Amino acid sequence: MISTQQKIYCINPDCTQPINRLGNRVCANCQTPLVQRYLWATGSLAAKIPPETNIANRYEVITEKIWLDTQPGLVPDVPEELPDEVIPYLKLYQKQLHIPQPYGLTRLEGSTSDILLLENVPIDQTGRIYPILADAWMQASAVRQVYWLWQILQLWSPLSDLGVANSLLILDNLRVQGWCVRLLELHPTPETLQPNLQDLGQSWQSWVVSAKISVAPELQNIVEQMCSAEVDFEEISNQLNALLLSAAAELPLNLEVAGATDTGPELTQNEDTCYPTGSSGNLDDPLIPRLSIVCDGIGGHQGGEVASQLAVQSLKLQIRALLAEVAEQTELVPPNLLEEQLEASLRVVNNVISARNDEQKRQGRERMATTLVMALQVPQRVESNSEKQLENAHELYIANVGDSRAYWITRHYCQRLTVDDDVAMREVRFARSLYRQALKRPDATALTQALGTKDAEALRLSIKRFIVEEDGILLLCSDGLSDNNWVEQSWQDYAVPVLTGKLALEDAVRNWINLANQKNGHDNTSLVMTHCSVSREYLVSMTHLQLPVEILESEPEEFSLADSSQVLLDLDITAETATSGVKKSSRGKRLSLIGGLLILLLGGAGLGLFAWWRLYPQGFQQMCGQLPDKVQQLCPPVK
């Protein structure tokens, strides 16, 4: 171990002068973006190593247990047989938003013990660790306090199954990055000492005492139930979910969306499809801005292009029906049920593409397919604590198949929400390799699944629910943008200006596509950006507004299958194919996807204030004229 100044090596293997000063964004010699990868060193031995120590001629100790890999272009050292302590991390890879991942192992000179290094840890881009949840609790909003507890509860079962649930009881181990709860490391516990739900409830007691007054009574009741002898996990989960949604629904929610797809400079055919294309300000579609989709087709001309279009068109039909069904419910639809229905919808999409493959007798590599990433904001109605009916509980569902990605971006951070379905991730999921090792395989980025290649029952689908409780941008994109980590390297330049009001959303979409064409010009690029705002900008209460008569008395738009994407691109879908995988309830409370969902159901009963102003400016202005003078000043002018 030697003391050294902070420096970092360029990851470009051809760079002739790779050494750079820490803090530079790009290599001074070759202009390659520099990777500043901070790691968490586990174990008591690592805690004794002083700052500014260089280990293995590679790792720089920044502060206690926070290390910098000064040569991130090299594969970390990993033993042939993975130690037992890394296995829970690998099996929890789908939880990467909350759980760090093993990076490699190193050994001090003269020592016989390895130090496990973790990446994807709650450390920012400057090497500073994120705050402890307990320290951030008092400053958090009511909805964020409940959201943090909800995330911990959802981690309880998977961590318990692997014997590491004690990780959720150690206060210093629970860190927060904005809305997101993140763990520093996993702490195994002997089977005889495994904690239970009562232990979790007791660990929450000190927080509940200082919770925001609007949620404190309900939280206290939930914790008391958790600490009782006969605690029901499902009941606790349902109660906490209802409290979370009612707290979130108290906030306003405004969505603005823009999307585009581009062939790229090196190709002549665009196999990508995205929805929507254009911006929410000039598109008349009831699914906008709640639904966004990006698909990257596979199979060449008349293959990938068709597959991606089929996926978007068929999914739109089903989402219309799903939202219409949700709107009819008198009780909250729980997240697991909505996840099941979205999963069923994706299996239908798979069967639509697979049926076209069978119809054209495509086999093996000839079969067309597509990746997919989708986001759906579900506007569930919920009662507040004052028994007031609130119109939108801020739920956002993300689903992905393949390597198209979703990101959540605020002014302060960029979080990747999805995990790729590729060979490298498969090796990690099966606990056969660490991720950095797996990336060196020649087939590391080959897809392990896509929609349409095989029967729907073989799909392993990932659907997650988030709560929109802060201003941010949801980015969906194909690998034309995300390849070579260009989202992670450029979000501050392309997304933050939108959040600060310096750049229009559609301009940001075009600028990001231009960057993709410059850096990843070998591929098509598609992206959809949704600007989500929960700021209290709308001070006129919707309870005092009435919709124009022409809206209330208008007839639903007529629809025929022939008008809907040429009947899903002229594909003949049987009812049996279209409804496979749909789950129904024996008590009638579960949602159903009716008749393969080939009949377009018109959703959307209420227009928000912003939408009314956009669609009926004259009527909106007349309404404003009837309000008090001080309130009239808040009404936007008719252009």
XYZ file of C-alpha atoms in Angstrom:
639
model
C 0.000 0.000 0.000
C 1.372 3.395 -0.967
C 0.031 6.919 -0.648
C -0.723 8.620 -3.948
C -2.418 11.602 -5.516
C -5.861 11.141 -7.027
C -5.715 10.221 -10.692
C -7.750 8.201 -13.109
C -6.933 6.249 -16.268
C -8.705 6.609 -19.582
C -10.712 3.517 -20.561
C -9.624 3.805 -24.220
C -7.015 1.020 -24.688
C -5.432 2.937 -27.584
C -4.903 6.145 -25.626
C -1.188 7.027 -25.538
C -1.439 9.262 -22.449
C -4.195 7.660 -20.346
C -3.475 9.278 -16.949
C -5.862 12.117 -16.040
C -6.625 14.222 -12.990
C -9.625 13.120 -10.990
C -12.565 15.409 -11.742
C -11.999 15.727 -15.479
C -15.030 14.681 -17.542
C -13.072 13.612 -20.620
C -9.557 12.374 -21.268
C -7.209 15.306 -21.918
C -5.436 13.274 -24.599
C -8.138 11.446 -26.620
C -11.374 13.094 -25.404
C -12.893 9.757 -24.347
C -15.383 10.262 -21.470
C -13.743 9.301 -18.199
C -15.415 6.762 -15.905
C -15.214 7.675 -12.229
C -16.441 4.528 -10.518
C -16.731 4.739 -6.753
C -16.943 1.484 -4.813
C -17.907 0.383 -1.319
C -15.320 -1.829 0.397
C -16.988 -4.264 2.786
C -15.729 -5.693 6.036
C -13.958 -4.462 9.155
C -10.521 -4.668 7.539
C -11.461 -2.092 4.895
C -12.629 0.314 7.602
C -9.087 0.498 9.006
C -7.416 1.647 5.785
C -6.706 5.402 5.811
C -7.625 7.790 2.982
C -5.168 8.440 0.140
C -3.977 4.853 0.282
C -3.450 3.046 -3.025
C -4.305 -0.644 -3.032
C -3.156 -3.213 -5.591
C -1.784 -0.345 -7.680
C -5.370 0.379 -8.676
C -7.834 1.381 -5.950
C -7.612 4.751 -4.229
C -9.151 5.084 -0.757
C -11.181 8.312 -0.789
C -12.609 8.085 2.698
C -13.550 5.269 5.057
C -14.680 2.278 2.916
C -15.251 4.446 -0.180
C -12.745 3.558 -2.884
C -12.176 4.796 -6.425
C -11.177 2.420 -9.207
C -8.480 4.427 -10.983
C -8.297 1.883 -13.817
C -11.968 1.185 -14.626
C -11.129 -0.180 -18.072
C -9.610 -3.304 -16.528
C -11.639 -6.294 -15.367
C -11.586 -6.590 -11.545
C -10.013 -9.638 -9.951
C -12.488 -12.441 -9.262
C -11.681 -15.985 -8.014
C -12.692 -18.943 -10.170
C -15.175 -20.080 -7.539
C -17.413 -17.293 -6.341
C -17.497 -16.927 -2.537
C -20.821 -17.533 -0.787
C -21.124 -13.910 0.313
C -21.665 -12.685 -3.262
C -24.502 -15.084 -4.153
C -27.373 -13.101 -2.537
C -26.260 -9.994 -4.414
C -26.371 -11.819 -7.743
C -29.763 -13.353 -7.095
C -31.125 -9.912 -6.260
C -29.833 -8.313 -9.460
C -33.372 -7.394 -10.560
C -33.490 -5.182 -7.461
C -30.510 -3.127 -8.618
C -32.294 0.158 -7.841
C -32.003 -0.765 -4.164
C -29.244 -3.384 -3.903
C -25.540 -2.917 -4.784
C -23.690 -5.476 -6.895
C -20.337 -7.257 -6.461
C -17.613 -5.582 -8.502
C -14.617 -7.702 -7.630
C -12.358 -8.780 -4.799
C -8.941 -7.565 -3.755
C -6.417 -8.467 -1.102
C -4.053 -6.318 0.904
C -0.385 -7.100 0.649
C 0.515 -9.688 3.262
C -3.146 -10.450 4.075
C -4.946 -13.755 3.573
C -8.451 -12.235 3.529
C -10.210 -10.826 0.489
C -12.108 -7.541 0.541
C -15.350 -7.592 -1.433
C -15.891 -4.444 -3.484
C -19.427 -3.352 -4.397
C -20.581 -1.111 -7.250
C -23.978 0.512 -7.847
C -23.759 1.813 -4.301
C -25.449 4.924 -2.815
C -22.515 7.202 -3.590
C -22.791 10.244 -5.828
C -20.598 11.239 -8.774
C -18.183 13.090 -6.507
C -17.631 10.182 -4.111
C -19.957 11.376 -1.357
C -22.252 8.882 0.300
C -26.002 9.529 0.241
C -27.707 10.388 3.549
C -29.024 7.883 6.055
C -32.796 7.510 5.833
C -33.193 8.384 9.506
C -31.286 11.647 9.013
C -33.397 12.642 5.996
C -36.724 11.608 7.552
C -37.728 14.888 9.176
C -37.176 16.913 5.994
C -39.079 14.465 3.754
C -42.644 15.079 2.602
C -45.486 12.904 3.875
C -45.714 10.947 0.636
C -41.964 10.364 0.552
C -41.937 9.083 4.128
C -44.629 6.526 3.278
C -42.918 5.682 -0.025
C -39.646 4.877 1.742
C -41.445 2.509 4.112
C -43.312 0.924 1.214
C -40.037 0.165 -0.571
C -38.541 -1.396 2.556
C -41.630 -3.567 2.975
C -41.415 -4.749 -0.641
C -37.766 -5.717 -0.116
C -38.567 -7.668 3.037
C -39.697 -10.942 1.452
C -36.964 -11.334 -1.219
C -34.248 -10.472 1.302
C -35.766 -12.816 3.889
C -35.736 -15.665 1.369
C -31.964 -15.223 0.990
C -31.231 -14.771 4.696
C -30.229 -11.102 4.453
C -33.348 -9.315 5.745
C -31.337 -7.981 8.680
C -29.894 -5.521 6.153
C -33.188 -3.590 6.431
C -32.898 -3.200 10.208
C -29.457 -1.546 10.348
C -30.078 2.208 10.293
C -26.676 3.151 8.870
C -27.228 0.688 6.029
C -30.413 2.392 4.796
C -29.547 5.291 2.500
C -31.803 7.438 0.331
C -31.278 8.981 -3.080
C -34.299 11.209 -3.441
C -37.349 8.931 -3.510
C -35.289 5.730 -3.639
C -34.182 3.594 -0.681
C -30.737 2.110 -1.314
C -28.695 -0.325 0.761
C -24.965 0.005 1.338
C -24.472 -3.756 1.572
C -26.155 -7.017 2.525
C -25.758 -8.477 5.999
C -26.237 -12.268 6.222
C -27.823 -13.656 9.366
C -27.715 -17.249 10.676
C -30.968 -19.097 10.024
C -31.741 -19.359 13.725
C -31.498 -15.570 14.111
C -33.543 -14.473 11.129
C -35.648 -11.373 11.932
C -39.419 -11.326 11.510
C -42.015 -8.719 10.598
C -42.358 -7.707 14.240
C -38.679 -6.741 14.236
C -39.247 -4.600 11.171
C -42.211 -2.890 12.820
C -40.167 -2.117 15.909
C -37.415 -0.584 13.780
C -39.993 1.801 12.269
C -41.392 3.033 15.584
C -38.955 5.913 16.041
C -39.700 7.192 12.536
C -43.466 6.990 12.902
C -43.342 9.180 16.005
C -41.893 12.006 13.905
C -43.862 11.341 10.710
C -45.780 14.143 9.041
C -49.093 14.754 10.774
C -51.161 13.887 7.699
C -49.900 10.268 7.686
C -48.763 9.701 11.281
C -52.000 8.171 12.695
C -52.311 5.627 9.887
C -48.610 4.756 10.087
C -48.888 4.286 13.844
C -51.790 1.892 13.345
C -49.848 -0.076 10.728
C -46.767 -0.365 12.931
C -48.873 -1.530 15.879
C -50.263 -4.309 13.697
C -46.748 -5.250 12.555
C -45.624 -5.556 16.158
C -48.556 -7.791 17.144
C -48.313 -11.551 17.481
C -50.615 -12.287 14.534
C -49.369 -10.018 11.770
C -50.634 -10.459 8.206
C -48.078 -9.291 5.616
C -50.634 -8.907 2.824
C -52.958 -6.838 4.987
C -50.074 -4.608 6.094
C -49.007 -4.195 2.474
C -52.537 -3.253 1.358
C -52.937 -0.676 4.125
C -49.554 0.903 3.439
C -50.300 0.987 -0.280
C -53.634 2.747 0.289
C -51.941 5.328 2.520
C -49.190 5.846 -0.059
C -51.642 6.433 -2.897
C -53.847 8.798 -0.905
C -50.794 10.833 0.125
C -49.505 10.961 -3.457
C -52.917 11.933 -4.833
C -52.868 15.106 -2.744
C -50.179 16.403 -5.091
C -51.005 17.780 -8.545
C -49.647 15.895 -11.539
C -48.958 17.363 -14.952
C -47.499 15.229 -17.762
C -45.968 16.449 -21.000
C -44.609 13.943 -23.503
C -42.555 14.075 -26.697
C -41.078 11.282 -28.775
C -39.254 10.632 -32.026
C -37.532 7.890 -33.968
C -34.656 8.192 -36.437
C -33.092 5.801 -38.940
C -29.570 7.035 -38.245
C -26.789 8.049 -40.608
C -25.528 4.565 -41.485
C -28.754 2.632 -42.100
C -31.478 2.862 -44.711
C -34.253 1.071 -42.819
C -35.761 2.007 -39.454
C -36.819 -1.053 -37.443
C -37.656 1.024 -34.360
C -41.151 2.196 -33.479
C -42.086 4.519 -30.660
C -45.255 6.005 -29.237
C -46.030 8.810 -29.282
C -44.141 10.591 -32.023
C -44.389 14.328 -31.755
C -45.417 16.143 -28.575
C -48.432 16.050 -26.284
C -49.260 19.630 -27.157
C -50.248 18.843 -30.721
C -51.453 15.261 -30.641
C -55.108 14.305 -30.142
C -55.033 10.852 -28.573
C -56.657 9.852 -25.257
C -53.653 7.665 -24.359
C -51.329 10.646 -24.478
C -49.541 11.523 -22.242
C -50.152 8.503 -19.979
C -48.690 5.808 -22.248
C -45.252 5.755 -23.838
C -43.593 2.888 -25.725
C -40.266 2.230 -27.443
C -39.687 -0.910 -29.526
C -36.524 -1.999 -31.347
C -37.362 -4.540 -34.026
C -35.297 -7.611 -34.871
C -35.356 -9.461 -38.166
C -34.436 -7.035 -40.943
C -36.711 -5.302 -43.439
C -40.280 -6.638 -43.356
C -39.292 -8.341 -40.109
C -38.128 -6.085 -37.312
C -40.029 -3.115 -38.664
C -43.273 -5.072 -38.773
C -42.700 -6.649 -35.352
C -42.135 -3.317 -33.619
C -45.196 -1.774 -35.277
C -47.354 -4.760 -34.342
C -46.198 -4.494 -30.733
C -47.078 -0.817 -30.440
C -50.461 -1.097 -32.157
C -51.647 -4.157 -30.255
C -50.437 -2.833 -26.905
C -52.243 0.478 -27.425
C -55.530 -1.359 -27.953
C -55.156 -3.302 -24.758
C -54.083 -0.334 -22.654
C -57.202 1.557 -23.758
C -59.318 -1.299 -22.479
C -57.303 -1.655 -19.287
C -57.629 2.030 -18.406
C -61.354 1.904 -19.123
C -61.704 -1.040 -16.740
C -59.662 0.688 -14.028
C -61.855 3.774 -14.335
C -64.938 1.653 -13.549
C -63.532 0.217 -10.315
C -64.978 1.442 -7.039
C -62.058 0.120 -4.981
C -58.313 0.518 -5.390
C -56.799 -1.999 -7.771
C -53.703 -3.349 -5.963
C -50.329 -3.081 -7.721
C -49.821 -6.822 -8.017
C -53.082 -7.131 -9.955
C -52.229 -4.304 -12.329
C -48.801 -5.878 -12.836
C -50.482 -9.184 -13.671
C -52.741 -7.514 -16.229
C -49.857 -5.681 -17.870
C -47.968 -8.950 -17.978
C -50.976 -10.575 -19.658
C -51.061 -7.722 -22.174
C -47.415 -8.269 -23.067
C -48.035 -11.974 -23.557
C -50.828 -11.045 -25.956
C -48.409 -8.800 -27.860
C -45.946 -11.665 -28.011
C -48.616 -13.972 -29.447
C -49.618 -11.380 -32.045
C -46.057 -11.296 -33.410
C -45.577 -15.029 -33.011
C -48.773 -15.676 -34.969
C -47.458 -13.563 -37.839
C -44.215 -15.573 -37.750
C -46.182 -18.825 -37.913
C -48.358 -17.483 -40.701
C -45.261 -16.696 -42.766
C -43.587 -19.982 -41.756
C -40.587 -18.207 -40.256
C -38.238 -20.447 -38.268
C -35.222 -19.943 -36.000
C -33.290 -16.757 -36.714
C -35.770 -15.851 -39.443
C -38.487 -15.140 -36.895
C -39.123 -11.438 -36.429
C -39.247 -10.030 -32.914
C -38.905 -6.794 -30.982
C -37.662 -5.405 -27.714
C -40.096 -3.275 -25.761
C -40.031 -0.789 -22.931
C -43.267 0.844 -21.885
C -44.484 3.231 -19.216
C -48.093 3.638 -18.140
C -49.358 6.238 -15.707
C -52.532 4.748 -14.223
C -54.916 7.443 -12.903
C -56.640 5.587 -10.085
C -59.168 7.457 -7.959
C -58.535 7.358 -4.234
C -60.066 8.820 -1.090
C -58.034 11.254 0.992
C -57.963 11.282 4.787
C -60.744 13.862 4.686
C -62.844 11.472 2.551
C -62.400 13.735 -0.465
C -62.283 11.932 -3.816
C -58.900 12.453 -5.504
C -58.530 11.705 -9.189
C -54.968 10.430 -9.644
C -52.808 8.374 -7.295
C -49.613 8.998 -9.329
C -48.872 5.336 -10.108
C -46.348 4.704 -12.891
C -45.829 1.175 -14.235
C -42.686 0.255 -16.182
C -42.280 -2.948 -18.204
C -39.422 -4.074 -20.421
C -38.385 -7.009 -22.585
C -34.961 -6.984 -24.241
C -32.486 -4.119 -23.946
C -34.618 -1.014 -24.501
C -34.400 0.994 -21.304
C -36.192 3.374 -18.940
C -34.503 6.086 -16.876
C -35.757 8.525 -14.238
C -33.926 11.850 -14.302
C -34.101 14.804 -11.916
C -31.897 17.865 -11.589
C -29.623 15.901 -9.263
C -29.431 12.322 -10.513
C -30.143 9.822 -13.276
C -31.517 6.418 -12.258
C -31.823 3.462 -14.577
C -35.149 1.721 -13.885
C -34.831 -1.410 -16.040
C -32.507 -4.394 -16.391
C -31.477 -5.682 -19.824
C -32.405 -9.175 -20.978
C -29.007 -10.174 -22.341
C -26.424 -12.900 -21.829
C -24.374 -10.907 -19.306
C -27.410 -10.367 -17.102
C -28.414 -14.014 -17.441
C -25.020 -15.130 -16.139
C -25.403 -12.813 -13.144
C -28.988 -13.904 -12.468
C -27.921 -17.557 -12.390
C -25.047 -16.628 -10.027
C -22.468 -17.918 -12.499
C -20.496 -14.708 -12.914
C -20.053 -11.166 -11.692
C -21.331 -8.556 -14.122
C -17.948 -7.096 -15.098
C -16.693 -10.592 -15.823
C -19.744 -11.453 -17.907
C -19.335 -8.308 -20.011
C -16.094 -9.727 -21.426
C -17.931 -12.612 -23.100
C -18.139 -12.222 -26.896
C -21.919 -12.740 -26.667
C -22.409 -10.544 -23.593
C -24.928 -8.178 -25.228
C -26.843 -10.835 -27.164
C -30.510 -10.788 -26.194
C -31.895 -13.693 -24.192
C -35.522 -12.798 -24.924
C -37.656 -10.566 -27.107
C -41.326 -10.412 -28.030
C -42.351 -12.809 -30.788
C -39.516 -15.318 -30.918
C -41.315 -18.054 -28.993
C -44.478 -18.884 -27.098
C -45.631 -16.330 -24.538
C -45.408 -18.776 -21.649
C -41.617 -18.821 -22.028
C -41.322 -15.083 -21.385
C -39.843 -13.880 -18.104
C -41.386 -10.440 -17.720
C -40.330 -7.621 -15.433
C -42.964 -5.059 -14.394
C -42.376 -2.498 -11.673
C -44.488 0.192 -10.073
C -43.220 3.615 -9.102
C -44.902 6.637 -7.539
C -44.388 10.036 -9.167
C -43.778 12.292 -6.172
C -41.097 14.646 -7.483
C -40.487 16.642 -10.647
C -38.508 14.655 -13.174
C -38.196 13.244 -16.666
C -39.015 9.678 -17.587
C -36.861 8.620 -20.533
C -37.585 5.538 -22.621
C -35.026 4.746 -25.313
C -33.680 2.076 -27.624
C -30.046 1.021 -27.545
C -29.336 3.507 -30.298
C -29.047 6.039 -27.475
C -28.177 3.907 -24.452
C -25.273 1.984 -26.029
C -21.878 2.947 -24.611
C -23.603 4.573 -21.618
C -24.448 7.776 -23.465
C -27.529 8.421 -21.322
C -25.458 8.273 -18.140
C -22.833 10.535 -19.697
C -25.153 13.152 -21.197
C -28.293 13.505 -19.041
C -27.054 16.680 -17.368
C -26.709 18.393 -20.746
C -29.919 17.119 -22.371
C -32.513 16.546 -19.626
C -31.697 19.035 -16.872
C -32.262 22.075 -19.161
C -35.851 20.869 -19.637
C -36.355 20.660 -15.876
C -34.956 24.159 -15.400
C -37.159 25.609 -18.144
C -34.286 26.418 -20.499
C -35.163 23.894 -23.219
C -38.422 22.664 -24.728
C -39.118 18.951 -24.385
C -39.353 18.290 -28.128
C -36.053 20.112 -28.655
C -34.412 17.904 -26.046
C -35.689 14.816 -27.885
C -34.215 16.021 -31.166
C -30.915 17.021 -29.538
C -30.552 13.605 -27.913
C -31.243 11.864 -31.216
C -28.579 14.014 -32.842
C -26.122 12.919 -30.148
C -27.049 9.261 -30.713
C -26.508 9.647 -34.453
C -23.109 11.153 -33.776
C -21.945 8.624 -31.178
C -23.919 5.462 -32.049
C -24.671 6.082 -35.717
C -24.589 2.365 -36.515
C -28.146 1.906 -35.212
C -31.656 3.337 -35.324
C -32.588 5.516 -32.365
C -35.950 6.024 -30.668
C -36.769 7.851 -27.482
C -39.774 9.192 -25.613
C -39.422 11.771 -22.851
C -42.207 12.462 -20.354
C -41.834 15.549 -18.195
C -43.602 14.838 -14.906
C -44.408 17.787 -12.655
C -45.902 17.647 -9.183
C -45.279 21.306 -8.412
C -48.349 23.182 -7.205
C -48.816 25.296 -10.303
C -52.587 24.938 -10.636
C -54.199 27.035 -7.929
C -57.724 27.034 -9.373
C -59.543 24.123 -7.750
C -61.014 21.692 -10.223
C -64.010 21.253 -7.907
C -65.285 24.670 -8.997
C -64.861 24.084 -12.732
C -67.351 22.652 -15.192
C -66.450 21.107 -18.496
C -67.866 22.707 -21.644
C -71.215 21.321 -22.796
C -69.689 20.153 -26.089
C -67.409 17.783 -24.153
C -70.057 16.438 -21.809
C -72.594 15.817 -24.587
C -70.181 14.543 -27.245
C -70.616 11.014 -28.527
C -67.725 8.517 -28.322
C -65.670 8.437 -31.474
C -66.689 5.611 -33.780
C -64.104 2.937 -34.382
C -63.694 0.021 -36.712
C -61.007 -2.631 -36.788
C -60.196 -1.707 -40.349
C -59.173 1.751 -39.168
C -56.839 0.505 -36.452
C -53.400 0.060 -37.986
C -54.923 -1.927 -40.852
C -56.365 -4.388 -38.338
C -53.012 -4.749 -36.593
C -51.237 -4.717 -39.941
C -53.766 -7.145 -41.465
C -52.929 -9.856 -38.965
C -55.698 -12.394 -38.337
C -55.688 -12.989 -34.595
C -57.884 -15.645 -33.090
C -59.616 -15.009 -29.797
C -57.709 -17.907 -28.305
C -54.345 -16.398 -29.226
C -55.236 -12.896 -28.130
C -56.548 -13.850 -24.717
C -53.827 -16.283 -23.655
C -52.351 -15.432 -20.289
C -55.267 -13.234 -19.171
C -56.192 -13.735 -15.530
C -59.708 -13.255 -14.196
C -61.211 -13.188 -10.717
C -63.835 -15.578 -9.460
C -65.290 -12.722 -7.390
C -65.534 -10.322 -10.291
C -63.235 -7.722 -8.757
C -60.270 -8.580 -10.960
C -59.844 -6.766 -14.228
C -60.455 -8.585 -17.485
C -58.990 -8.061 -20.932
C -62.045 -8.666 -23.069
C -62.117 -10.664 -26.303
C -58.454 -10.277 -27.079
C -58.949 -6.517 -26.697
C -59.383 -5.980 -30.416
C -62.221 -3.511 -29.847
C -60.897 -0.067 -29.093
C -62.429 1.282 -25.888
C -62.436 5.030 -25.481
C -61.147 6.046 -22.077
C -60.704 9.377 -20.390
C -63.664 10.852 -18.556
C -62.114 14.007 -17.181
C -59.931 16.641 -18.772
C -57.388 18.373 -16.584
C -57.180 22.128 -16.429
C -54.165 22.198 -18.708
C -55.808 19.946 -21.289
C -59.006 22.032 -21.238
C -57.033 25.186 -21.914
C -55.255 23.509 -24.850
C -58.334 21.937 -26.446
C -61.047 24.550 -25.709
C -59.280 27.882 -25.233
C -62.366 30.054 -25.804
C -64.516 28.131 -23.327
C -61.677 28.150 -20.844
C -61.327 31.911 -21.135
C -65.077 32.376 -20.641
C -64.875 30.363 -17.443
C -61.937 32.446 -16.228
C -63.972 35.600 -16.845
C -66.456 34.468 -14.189
C -63.801 34.081 -11.502
C -62.593 36.753 -9.048
C -60.010 39.175 -10.412
C -57.130 37.695 -8.414
C -57.884 34.217 -9.703
C -58.307 35.449 -13.289
C -54.652 36.460 -13.235
C -53.719 32.783 -12.912
C -55.512 31.799 -16.125
C -53.184 31.426 -19.131
C -54.050 33.698 -22.067
C -55.684 32.320 -25.198
C -53.174 32.411 -28.033
